Amino acid sequence: MSRKALVKVKVENASGVVSDRHLDSLERVLVFFAEMATGVKDIQFKDLEVEEVEVTSAVLMGGAHHLGQYCDKDFKNFMGCRYGHKDPRKCLDEGKQATKCALGYFKKLKDHCNDVFTKHWTCLDYNNQEFGYCRATQKKFDACVLEKLGLECTQPVHLELYD
């Protein structure tokens, strides 16, 4: 059975004839977004504009422990709003503030701990993001963040892995 057979819609051609038609994957995506967009009211694209945190997953993983501490209040405000309202449109400002905080955090890391942080996230990147292989770089990174940003790593110590 092909994937096309999974989604079938009624379509009307130019002559007004209605027939069943199977959608390909691109068409299903377009239909999904069209249906989603018709349900969104009172929002403009300019409302969604925000500077993005453009980093890789290794960078996010490497900085995650301290990021959670640094932006704790903003992250909790956003998630509280999101779950409280059940409507993402009502939490755009909180989401923008959380993103702004994360950007500020990574900019401070770049200013104060760039060398040790780069070594740490590069280690994670080369080791399938397994922290156990990167304890040596993590210790140096944690020490820098404590000294420069005043954030202590509260993550429990795990075993160090060796090849």
CSV table of C-alpha atoms in Angstrom, one decimal:
chain,number,residue,atom,x,y,z
A,1,MET,CA,0.0,0.0,0.0
A,2,SER,CA,1.5,3.4,-1.0
A,3,ARG,CA,1.5,6.3,1.4
A,4,LYS,CA,-0.8,8.2,-1.0
A,5,ALA,CA,-3.6,5.9,-0.1
A,6,LEU,CA,-3.6,7.1,3.5
A,7,VAL,CA,-5.1,10.5,2.8
A,8,LYS,CA,-8.1,10.9,0.6
A,9,VAL,CA,-10.1,14.1,0.0
A,10,LYS,CA,-13.1,15.2,-1.9
A,11,VAL,CA,-12.1,17.7,-4.7
A,12,GLU,CA,-14.2,19.7,-7.0
A,13,ASN,CA,-12.8,20.4,-10.5
A,14,ALA,CA,-13.5,23.4,-12.7
A,15,SER,CA,-16.7,21.8,-14.0
A,16,GLY,CA,-18.1,21.3,-10.5
A,17,VAL,CA,-17.6,17.5,-10.5
A,18,VAL,CA,-16.7,16.2,-7.1
A,19,SER,CA,-14.4,13.2,-6.9
A,20,ASP,CA,-12.1,11.4,-4.4
A,21,ARG,CA,-8.4,12.2,-4.8
A,22,HIS,CA,-5.4,10.9,-2.9
A,23,LEU,CA,-2.9,13.5,-1.7
A,24,ASP,CA,0.8,13.1,-1.9
A,25,SER,CA,3.0,14.1,1.1
A,26,LEU,CA,3.6,17.7,0.0
A,27,GLU,CA,-0.1,18.3,-0.6
A,28,ARG,CA,-0.8,16.9,2.9
A,29,VAL,CA,1.6,19.3,4.4
A,30,LEU,CA,0.1,22.2,2.5
A,31,VAL,CA,-3.4,21.2,3.5
A,32,PHE,CA,-2.3,20.9,7.2
A,33,PHE,CA,-0.8,24.4,7.2
A,34,ALA,CA,-3.7,25.9,5.3
A,35,GLU,CA,-6.1,24.4,7.9
A,36,MET,CA,-3.9,25.6,10.7
A,37,ALA,CA,-3.6,29.1,9.3
A,38,THR,CA,-7.4,29.5,8.9
A,39,GLY,CA,-7.7,28.9,12.7
A,40,VAL,CA,-5.2,31.6,13.7
A,41,LYS,CA,-6.8,35.0,14.1
A,42,ASP,CA,-5.7,38.3,15.6
A,43,ILE,CA,-2.0,37.7,14.7
A,44,GLN,CA,0.3,39.1,12.1
A,45,PHE,CA,3.6,37.8,10.9
A,46,LYS,CA,5.3,40.9,12.4
A,47,ASP,CA,4.1,39.7,15.8
A,48,LEU,CA,6.2,36.6,15.4
A,49,GLU,CA,9.5,38.4,14.5
A,50,VAL,CA,12.2,37.8,17.0
A,51,GLU,CA,16.0,37.3,16.7
A,52,GLU,CA,16.5,33.5,16.7
A,53,VAL,CA,19.0,31.5,18.8
A,54,GLU,CA,20.9,30.1,15.8
A,55,VAL,CA,23.0,27.3,17.4
A,56,THR,CA,23.5,23.6,16.8
A,57,SER,CA,22.2,20.9,19.1
A,58,ALA,CA,25.7,20.3,20.4
A,59,VAL,CA,25.9,24.0,21.5
A,60,LEU,CA,22.4,23.8,23.1
A,61,MET,CA,23.3,20.5,24.9
A,62,GLY,CA,26.7,21.9,26.1
A,63,GLY,CA,25.2,25.0,27.6
A,64,ALA,CA,21.8,23.6,28.7
A,65,HIS,CA,22.6,23.1,32.4
A,66,HIS,CA,23.6,26.7,32.9
A,67,LEU,CA,21.0,28.1,30.4
A,68,GLY,CA,18.2,26.7,32.5
A,69,GLN,CA,19.6,28.5,35.6
A,70,TYR,CA,20.3,31.7,33.7
A,71,CYS,CA,16.9,32.0,32.2
A,72,ASP,CA,14.9,30.2,34.9
A,73,LYS,CA,12.4,32.9,35.5
A,74,ASP,CA,11.7,33.7,31.8
A,75,PHE,CA,11.4,30.0,30.9
A,76,LYS,CA,9.0,29.4,33.7
A,77,ASN,CA,6.9,32.5,32.9
A,78,PHE,CA,6.6,31.3,29.3
A,79,MET,CA,5.7,27.7,30.1
A,80,GLY,CA,3.3,28.8,32.8
A,81,CYS,CA,1.6,31.1,30.3
A,82,ARG,CA,1.6,28.4,27.6
A,83,TYR,CA,0.0,25.8,29.8
A,84,GLY,CA,-2.3,28.3,31.5
A,85,HIS,CA,-3.9,29.8,28.4
A,86,LYS,CA,-3.7,26.8,26.0
A,87,ASP,CA,-3.4,29.5,23.3
A,88,PRO,CA,0.1,30.3,22.0
A,89,ARG,CA,-1.0,33.7,20.7
A,90,LYS,CA,-1.5,34.9,24.3
A,91,CYS,CA,2.1,34.1,25.2
A,92,LEU,CA,4.1,35.7,22.4
A,93,ASP,CA,5.6,38.3,24.7
A,94,GLU,CA,6.7,35.7,27.2
A,95,GLY,CA,8.2,33.6,24.4
A,96,LYS,CA,10.1,36.5,23.0
A,97,GLN,CA,11.5,37.3,26.4
A,98,ALA,CA,12.6,33.6,26.9
A,99,THR,CA,14.3,33.8,23.5
A,100,LYS,CA,15.9,37.1,24.3
A,101,CYS,CA,17.3,35.7,27.6
A,102,ALA,CA,18.7,32.6,25.8
A,103,LEU,CA,20.4,34.9,23.3
A,104,GLY,CA,21.8,37.0,26.1
A,105,TYR,CA,23.2,33.9,27.8
A,106,PHE,CA,25.0,32.6,24.6
A,107,LYS,CA,26.4,36.1,23.9
A,108,LYS,CA,27.8,36.2,27.5
A,109,LEU,CA,29.3,32.8,27.0
A,110,LYS,CA,30.9,34.0,23.8
A,111,ASP,CA,32.3,37.1,25.6
A,112,HIS,CA,33.6,35.4,28.7
A,113,CYS,CA,34.0,31.6,28.2
A,114,ASN,CA,34.3,31.1,24.4
A,115,ASP,CA,37.4,29.0,24.3
A,116,VAL,CA,36.4,26.5,27.0
A,117,PHE,CA,32.8,26.4,25.8
A,118,THR,CA,33.8,25.7,22.2
A,119,LYS,CA,36.0,22.9,23.4
A,120,HIS,CA,33.2,21.4,25.4
A,121,TRP,CA,30.5,21.6,22.8
A,122,THR,CA,32.9,20.3,20.1
A,123,CYS,CA,33.7,17.4,22.4
A,124,LEU,CA,29.9,16.7,22.6
A,125,ASP,CA,29.5,17.0,18.9
A,126,TYR,CA,32.3,14.5,18.2
A,127,ASN,CA,31.1,12.1,20.8
A,128,ASN,CA,27.4,11.8,19.9
A,129,GLN,CA,26.5,14.3,22.6
A,130,GLU,CA,27.4,11.9,25.4
A,131,PHE,CA,28.5,13.9,28.4
A,132,GLY,CA,30.5,11.0,29.9
A,133,TYR,CA,33.2,11.4,27.2
A,134,CYS,CA,33.4,15.2,27.8
A,135,ARG,CA,33.8,15.5,31.6
A,136,ALA,CA,37.3,17.1,31.3
A,137,THR,CA,36.0,19.9,29.0
A,138,GLN,CA,32.8,20.2,31.1
A,139,LYS,CA,34.8,20.8,34.3
A,140,LYS,CA,36.7,23.7,32.7
A,141,PHE,CA,33.5,25.1,31.2
A,142,ASP,CA,31.7,24.9,34.6
A,143,ALA,CA,34.6,26.6,36.3
A,144,CYS,CA,34.6,29.5,33.8
A,145,VAL,CA,30.8,29.9,34.0
A,146,LEU,CA,31.0,30.0,37.8
A,147,GLU,CA,33.8,32.5,37.8
A,148,LYS,CA,32.5,34.8,35.1
A,149,LEU,CA,28.7,34.4,35.3
A,150,GLY,CA,28.2,33.3,38.8
A,151,LEU,CA,26.3,30.1,37.8
A,152,GLU,CA,27.1,26.9,39.6
A,153,CYS,CA,26.5,23.6,37.9
A,154,THR,CA,23.9,21.8,39.9
A,155,GLN,CA,23.9,18.8,37.6
A,156,PRO,CA,24.8,15.6,39.4
A,157,VAL,CA,28.2,14.2,38.6
A,158,HIS,CA,28.0,11.2,36.3
A,159,LEU,CA,30.6,8.6,35.3
A,160,GLU,CA,33.4,9.6,33.0
A,161,LEU,CA,33.5,7.4,29.9
A,162,TYR,CA,36.7,6.3,28.1
A,163,ASP,CA,37.1,4.7,24.7
